[in-house]
PDB file of C-alpha atoms in Angstrom:
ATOM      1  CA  UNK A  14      15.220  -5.223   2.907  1.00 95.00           C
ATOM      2  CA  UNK A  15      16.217  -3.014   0.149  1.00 96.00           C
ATOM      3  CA  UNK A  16      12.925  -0.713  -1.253  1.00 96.00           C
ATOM      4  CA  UNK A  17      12.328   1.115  -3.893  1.00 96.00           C
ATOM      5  CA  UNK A  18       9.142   3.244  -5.369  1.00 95.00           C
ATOM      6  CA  UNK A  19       8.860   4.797  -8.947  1.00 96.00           C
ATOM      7  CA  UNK A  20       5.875   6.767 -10.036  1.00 92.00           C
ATOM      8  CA  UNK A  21       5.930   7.945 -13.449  1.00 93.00           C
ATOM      9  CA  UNK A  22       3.261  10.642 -15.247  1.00 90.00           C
ATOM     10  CA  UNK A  23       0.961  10.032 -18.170  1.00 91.00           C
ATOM     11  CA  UNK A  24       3.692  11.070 -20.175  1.00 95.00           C
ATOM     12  CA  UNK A  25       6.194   8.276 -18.691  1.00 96.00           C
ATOM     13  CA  UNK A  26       8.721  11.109 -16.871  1.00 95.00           C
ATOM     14  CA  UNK A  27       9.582   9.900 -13.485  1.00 95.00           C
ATOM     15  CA  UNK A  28       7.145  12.254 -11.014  1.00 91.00           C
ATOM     16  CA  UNK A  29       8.019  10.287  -7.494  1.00 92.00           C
ATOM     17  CA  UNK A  30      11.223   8.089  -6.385  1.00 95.00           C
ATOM     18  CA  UNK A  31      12.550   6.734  -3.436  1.00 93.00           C
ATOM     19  CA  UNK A  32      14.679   4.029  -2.109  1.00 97.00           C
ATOM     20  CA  UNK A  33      14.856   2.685   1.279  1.00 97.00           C
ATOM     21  CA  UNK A  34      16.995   0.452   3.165  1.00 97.00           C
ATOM     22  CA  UNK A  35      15.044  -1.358   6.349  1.00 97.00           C
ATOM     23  CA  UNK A  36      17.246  -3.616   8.618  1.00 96.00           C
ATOM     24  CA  UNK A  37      16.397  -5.630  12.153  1.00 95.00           C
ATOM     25  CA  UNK A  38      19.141  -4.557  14.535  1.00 88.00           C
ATOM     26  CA  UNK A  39      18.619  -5.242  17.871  1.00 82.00           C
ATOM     27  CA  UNK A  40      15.122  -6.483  18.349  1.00 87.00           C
ATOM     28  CA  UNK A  41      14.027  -3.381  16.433  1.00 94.00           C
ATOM     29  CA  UNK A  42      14.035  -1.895  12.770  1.00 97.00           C
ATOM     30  CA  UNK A  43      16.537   0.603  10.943  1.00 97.00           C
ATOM     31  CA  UNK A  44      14.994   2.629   8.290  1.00 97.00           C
ATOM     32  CA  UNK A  45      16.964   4.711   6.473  1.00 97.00           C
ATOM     33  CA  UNK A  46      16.524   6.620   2.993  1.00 97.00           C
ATOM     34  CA  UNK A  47      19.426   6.022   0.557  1.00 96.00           C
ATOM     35  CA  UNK A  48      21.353   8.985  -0.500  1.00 93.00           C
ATOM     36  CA  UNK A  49      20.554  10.273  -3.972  1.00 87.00           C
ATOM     37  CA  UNK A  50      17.509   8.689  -4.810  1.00 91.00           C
ATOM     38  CA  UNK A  51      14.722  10.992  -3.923  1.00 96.00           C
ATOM     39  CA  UNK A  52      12.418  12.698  -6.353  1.00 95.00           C
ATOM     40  CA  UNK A  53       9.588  14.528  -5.015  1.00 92.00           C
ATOM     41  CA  UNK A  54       7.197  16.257  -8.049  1.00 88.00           C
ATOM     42  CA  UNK A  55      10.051  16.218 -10.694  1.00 92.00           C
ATOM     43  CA  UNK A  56      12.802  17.595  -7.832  1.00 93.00           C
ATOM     44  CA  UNK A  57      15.401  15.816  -7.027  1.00 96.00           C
ATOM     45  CA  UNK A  58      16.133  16.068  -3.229  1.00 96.00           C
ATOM     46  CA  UNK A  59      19.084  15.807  -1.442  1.00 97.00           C
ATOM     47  CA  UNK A  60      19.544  13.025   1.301  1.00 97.00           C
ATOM     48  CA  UNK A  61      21.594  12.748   4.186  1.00 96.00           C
ATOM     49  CA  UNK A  62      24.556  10.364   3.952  1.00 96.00           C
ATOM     50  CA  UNK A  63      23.907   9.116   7.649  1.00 96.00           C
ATOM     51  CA  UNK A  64      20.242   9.740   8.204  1.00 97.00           C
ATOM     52  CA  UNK A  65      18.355   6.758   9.652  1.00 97.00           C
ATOM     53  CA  UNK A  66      15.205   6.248  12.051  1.00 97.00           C
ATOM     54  CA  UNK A  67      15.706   3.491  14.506  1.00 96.00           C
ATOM     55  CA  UNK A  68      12.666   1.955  16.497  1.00 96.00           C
ATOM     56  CA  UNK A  69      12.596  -0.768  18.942  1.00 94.00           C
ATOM     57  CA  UNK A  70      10.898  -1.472  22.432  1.00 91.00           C
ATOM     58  CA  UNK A  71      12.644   1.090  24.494  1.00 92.00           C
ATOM     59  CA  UNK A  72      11.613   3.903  21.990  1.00 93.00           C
ATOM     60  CA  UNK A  73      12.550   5.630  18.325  1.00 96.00           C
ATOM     61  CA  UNK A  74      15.733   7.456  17.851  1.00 97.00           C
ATOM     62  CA  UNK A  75      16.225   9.576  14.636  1.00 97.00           C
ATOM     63  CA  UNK A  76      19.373  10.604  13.000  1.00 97.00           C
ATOM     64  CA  UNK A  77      20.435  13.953  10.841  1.00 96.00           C
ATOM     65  CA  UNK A  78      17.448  12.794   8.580  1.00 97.00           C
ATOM     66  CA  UNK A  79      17.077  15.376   6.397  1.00 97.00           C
ATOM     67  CA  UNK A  80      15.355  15.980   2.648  1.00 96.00           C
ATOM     68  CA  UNK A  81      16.345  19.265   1.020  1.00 97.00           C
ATOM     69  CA  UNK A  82      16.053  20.897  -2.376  1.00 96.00           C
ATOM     70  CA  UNK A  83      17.578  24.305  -2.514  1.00 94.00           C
ATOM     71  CA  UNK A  84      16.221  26.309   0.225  1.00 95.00           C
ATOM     72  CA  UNK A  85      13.464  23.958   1.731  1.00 96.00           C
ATOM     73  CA  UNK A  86      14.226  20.965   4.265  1.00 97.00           C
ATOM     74  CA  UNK A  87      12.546  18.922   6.609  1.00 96.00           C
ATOM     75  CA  UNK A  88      14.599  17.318   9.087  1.00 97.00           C
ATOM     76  CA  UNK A  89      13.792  14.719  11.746  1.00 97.00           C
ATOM     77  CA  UNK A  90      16.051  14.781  14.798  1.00 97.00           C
ATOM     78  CA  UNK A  91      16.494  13.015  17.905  1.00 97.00           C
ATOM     79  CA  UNK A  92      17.506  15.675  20.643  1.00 96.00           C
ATOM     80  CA  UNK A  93      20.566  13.304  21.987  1.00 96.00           C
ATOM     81  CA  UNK A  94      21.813   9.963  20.792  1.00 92.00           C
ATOM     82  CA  UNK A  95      18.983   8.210  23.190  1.00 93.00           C
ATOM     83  CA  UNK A  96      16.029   6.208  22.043  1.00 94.00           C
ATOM     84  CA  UNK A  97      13.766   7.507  24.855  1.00 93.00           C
ATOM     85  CA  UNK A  98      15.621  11.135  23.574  1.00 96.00           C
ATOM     86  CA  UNK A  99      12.636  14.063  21.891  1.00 97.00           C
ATOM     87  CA  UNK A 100      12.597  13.859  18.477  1.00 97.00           C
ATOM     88  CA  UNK A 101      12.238  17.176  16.349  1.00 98.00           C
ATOM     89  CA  UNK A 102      11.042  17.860  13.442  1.00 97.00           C
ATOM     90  CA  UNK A 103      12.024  20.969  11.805  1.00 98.00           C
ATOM     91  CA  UNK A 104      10.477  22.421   8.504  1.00 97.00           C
ATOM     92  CA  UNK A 105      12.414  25.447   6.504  1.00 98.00           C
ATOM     93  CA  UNK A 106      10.923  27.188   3.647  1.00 97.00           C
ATOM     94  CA  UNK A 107       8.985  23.212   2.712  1.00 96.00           C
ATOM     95  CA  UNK A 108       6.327  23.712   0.402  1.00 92.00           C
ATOM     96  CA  UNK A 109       2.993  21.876   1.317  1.00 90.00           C
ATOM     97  CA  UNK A 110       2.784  21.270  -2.621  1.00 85.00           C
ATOM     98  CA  UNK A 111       5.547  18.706  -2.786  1.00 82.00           C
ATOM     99  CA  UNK A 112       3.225  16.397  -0.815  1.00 77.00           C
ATOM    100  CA  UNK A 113       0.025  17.173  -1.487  1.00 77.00           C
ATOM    101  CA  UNK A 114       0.244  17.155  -5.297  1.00 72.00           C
ATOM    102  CA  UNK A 115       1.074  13.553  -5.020  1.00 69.00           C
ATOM    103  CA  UNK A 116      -2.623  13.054  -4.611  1.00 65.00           C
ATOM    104  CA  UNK A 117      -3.468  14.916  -7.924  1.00 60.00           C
ATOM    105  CA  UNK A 118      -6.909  15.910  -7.253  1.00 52.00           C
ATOM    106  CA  UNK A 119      -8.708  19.441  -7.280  1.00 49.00           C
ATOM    107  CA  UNK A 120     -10.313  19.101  -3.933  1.00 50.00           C
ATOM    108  CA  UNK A 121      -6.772  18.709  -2.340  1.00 56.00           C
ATOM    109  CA  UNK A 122      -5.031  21.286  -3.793  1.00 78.00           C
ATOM    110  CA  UNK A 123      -3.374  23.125  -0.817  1.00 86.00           C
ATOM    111  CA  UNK A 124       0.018  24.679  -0.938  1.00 90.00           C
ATOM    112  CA  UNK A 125       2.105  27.522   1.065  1.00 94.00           C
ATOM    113  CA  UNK A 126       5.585  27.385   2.898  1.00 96.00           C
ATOM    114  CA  UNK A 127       5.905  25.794   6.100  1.00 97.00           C
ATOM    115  CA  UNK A 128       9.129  27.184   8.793  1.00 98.00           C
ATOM    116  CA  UNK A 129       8.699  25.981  12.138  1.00 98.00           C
ATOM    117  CA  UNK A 130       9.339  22.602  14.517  1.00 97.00           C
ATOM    118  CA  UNK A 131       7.236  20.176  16.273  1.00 97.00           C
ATOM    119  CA  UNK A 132       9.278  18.532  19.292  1.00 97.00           C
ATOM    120  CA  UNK A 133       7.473  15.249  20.349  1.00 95.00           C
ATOM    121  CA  UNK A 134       8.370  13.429  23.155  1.00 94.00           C
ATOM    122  CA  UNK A 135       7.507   9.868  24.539  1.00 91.00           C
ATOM    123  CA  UNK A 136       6.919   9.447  21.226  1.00 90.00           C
ATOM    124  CA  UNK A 137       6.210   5.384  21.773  1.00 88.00           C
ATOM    125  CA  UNK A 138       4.560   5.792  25.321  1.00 87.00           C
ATOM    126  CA  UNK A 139       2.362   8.521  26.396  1.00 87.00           C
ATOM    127  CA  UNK A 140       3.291  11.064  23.013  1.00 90.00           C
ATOM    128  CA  UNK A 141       3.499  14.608  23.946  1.00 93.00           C
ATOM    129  CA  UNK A 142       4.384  17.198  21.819  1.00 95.00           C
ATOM    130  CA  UNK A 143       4.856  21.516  21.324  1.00 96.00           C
ATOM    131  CA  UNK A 144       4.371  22.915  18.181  1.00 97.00           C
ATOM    132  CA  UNK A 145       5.570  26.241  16.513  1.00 98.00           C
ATOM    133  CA  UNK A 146       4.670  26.309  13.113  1.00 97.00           C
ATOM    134  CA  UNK A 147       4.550  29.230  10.525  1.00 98.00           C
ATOM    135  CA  UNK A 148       2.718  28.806   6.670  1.00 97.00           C
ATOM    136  CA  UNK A 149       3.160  31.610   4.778  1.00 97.00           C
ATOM    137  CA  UNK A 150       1.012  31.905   1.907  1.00 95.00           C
ATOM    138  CA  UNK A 151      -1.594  29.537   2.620  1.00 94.00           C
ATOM    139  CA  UNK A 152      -3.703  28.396  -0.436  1.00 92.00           C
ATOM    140  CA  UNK A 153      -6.548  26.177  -0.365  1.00 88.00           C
ATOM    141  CA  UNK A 154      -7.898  25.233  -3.796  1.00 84.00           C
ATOM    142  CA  UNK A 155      -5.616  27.844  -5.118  1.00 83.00           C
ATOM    143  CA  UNK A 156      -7.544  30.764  -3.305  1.00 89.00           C
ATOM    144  CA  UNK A 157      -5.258  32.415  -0.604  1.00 91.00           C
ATOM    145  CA  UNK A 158      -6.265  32.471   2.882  1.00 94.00           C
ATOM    146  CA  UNK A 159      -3.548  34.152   4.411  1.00 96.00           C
ATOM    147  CA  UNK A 160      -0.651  33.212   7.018  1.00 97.00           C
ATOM    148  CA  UNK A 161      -1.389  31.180   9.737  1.00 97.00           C
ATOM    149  CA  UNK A 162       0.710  30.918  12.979  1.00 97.00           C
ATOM    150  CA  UNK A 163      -0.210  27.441  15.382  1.00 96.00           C
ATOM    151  CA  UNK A 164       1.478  26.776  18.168  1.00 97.00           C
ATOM    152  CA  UNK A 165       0.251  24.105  19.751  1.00 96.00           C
ATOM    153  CA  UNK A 166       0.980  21.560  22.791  1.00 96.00           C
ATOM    154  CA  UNK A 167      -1.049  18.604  24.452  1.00 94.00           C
ATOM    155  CA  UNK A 168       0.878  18.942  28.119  1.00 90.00           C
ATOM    156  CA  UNK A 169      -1.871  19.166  30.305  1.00 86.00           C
ATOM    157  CA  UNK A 170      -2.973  15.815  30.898  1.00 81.00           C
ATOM    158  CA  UNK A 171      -6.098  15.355  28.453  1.00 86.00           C
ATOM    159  CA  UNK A 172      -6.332  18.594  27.024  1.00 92.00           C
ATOM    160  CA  UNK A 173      -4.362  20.571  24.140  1.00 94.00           C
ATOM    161  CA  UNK A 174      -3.347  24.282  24.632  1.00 95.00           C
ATOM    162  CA  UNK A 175      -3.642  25.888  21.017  1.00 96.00           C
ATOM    163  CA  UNK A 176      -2.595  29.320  19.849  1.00 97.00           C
ATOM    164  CA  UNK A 177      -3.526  29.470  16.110  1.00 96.00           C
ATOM    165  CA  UNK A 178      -3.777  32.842  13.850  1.00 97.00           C
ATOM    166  CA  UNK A 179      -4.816  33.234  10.623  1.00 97.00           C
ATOM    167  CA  UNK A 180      -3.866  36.649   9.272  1.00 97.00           C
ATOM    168  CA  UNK A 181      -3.890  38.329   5.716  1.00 95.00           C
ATOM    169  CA  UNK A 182      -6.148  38.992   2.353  1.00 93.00           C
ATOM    170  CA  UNK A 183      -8.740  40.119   4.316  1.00 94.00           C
ATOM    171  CA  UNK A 184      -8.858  37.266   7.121  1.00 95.00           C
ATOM    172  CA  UNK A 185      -8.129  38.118  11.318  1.00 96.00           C
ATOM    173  CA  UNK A 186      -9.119  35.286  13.391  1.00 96.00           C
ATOM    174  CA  UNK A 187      -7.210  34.306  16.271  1.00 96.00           C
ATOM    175  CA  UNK A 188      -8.437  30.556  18.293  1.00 95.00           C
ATOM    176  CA  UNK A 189      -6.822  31.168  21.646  1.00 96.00           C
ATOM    177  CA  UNK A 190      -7.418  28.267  24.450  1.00 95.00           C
ATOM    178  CA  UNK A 191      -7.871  24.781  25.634  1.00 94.00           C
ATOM    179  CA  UNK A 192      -9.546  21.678  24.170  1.00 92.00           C
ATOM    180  CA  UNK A 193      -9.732  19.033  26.365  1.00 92.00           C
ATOM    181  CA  UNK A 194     -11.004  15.622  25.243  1.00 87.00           C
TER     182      UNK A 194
END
């Protein structure tokens, strides 16, 4: 299956592209984006020759895929060449605002710059993941809140160990513990 997606403005200019290839290998699906066909808000963003996102039965293995635009990327990696392998996903310098003005409305205005990873593993069985995540600059309906570190994980069984800061323009909290459900 060969996709495409084209979103144009009220003024006609081309806001949002992608295209896609999806293939069944294996008793399972390939996706992968095709190289030099991703706009995100007016940018265009670079594409990895060889990224692709494989998913069958026995798991989901991701490979080198990575969006970039000068100095911002998100990448989504599988730790080894293994389906049951963790997957990563890495942010660097990404600003919220490339996906959250595709929804074009006041009330979800949010922007900063994301730099951190998320590892998830057992991704299609029992998902567990460890997060490290920095956003600089955090803006919600374009009033700053400040920077806000969250590390979280969910491995203890039922419960998720959280670590989150919000610090600057006058904010200091700090949400230290456990949540279990």
């Amino acid at each position: 299956l060969n996709a495409s997606l084209l979103i144009k403005d009220k003024k006609e200019s081309n806001r949002y592209q992608f295209a896609a290839t999806v293939n069944q290998e294996n008793y399972g699906i390939k996706f992968a984006l095709k190289p030099d066909s991703l706009l995100l808000d007016y940018d265009k963003w670079q594409v990895s020759n060889d990224n692709f996102i494989r998913y069958d039965s026995t798991g989901i293995m991701a490979n080198n895929f990575l969006i970039s635009n000068k100095d911002q990327s998100l990448r989504i990696n599988s730790t080894s060449a293994s389906m049951q392998a963790p997957l990563e996903v890495a942010f660097k310098n990404f600003g919220i605002h490339t996906l959250t003005s595709f929804a074009e409305q006041d009330s979800l205005l949010m922007d900063g710059v994301i730099d951190g990873n998320v590892i998830v593993k057992n991704a299609t069985t029992n998902p567990l993941f460890t997060s490290d995540l920095q956003i600089k600059d955090f803006s919600y309906k374009k009033d700053t809140v400040g920077n806000i570190s969250v590390k979280v994980d969910n491995e203890t069984a039922n419960a998720f160990n959280a670590n989150v800061k919000i610090k600057g323009n006058g904010n200091d909290i700090q949400l230290d513990g456990k949540y279990y459900t």
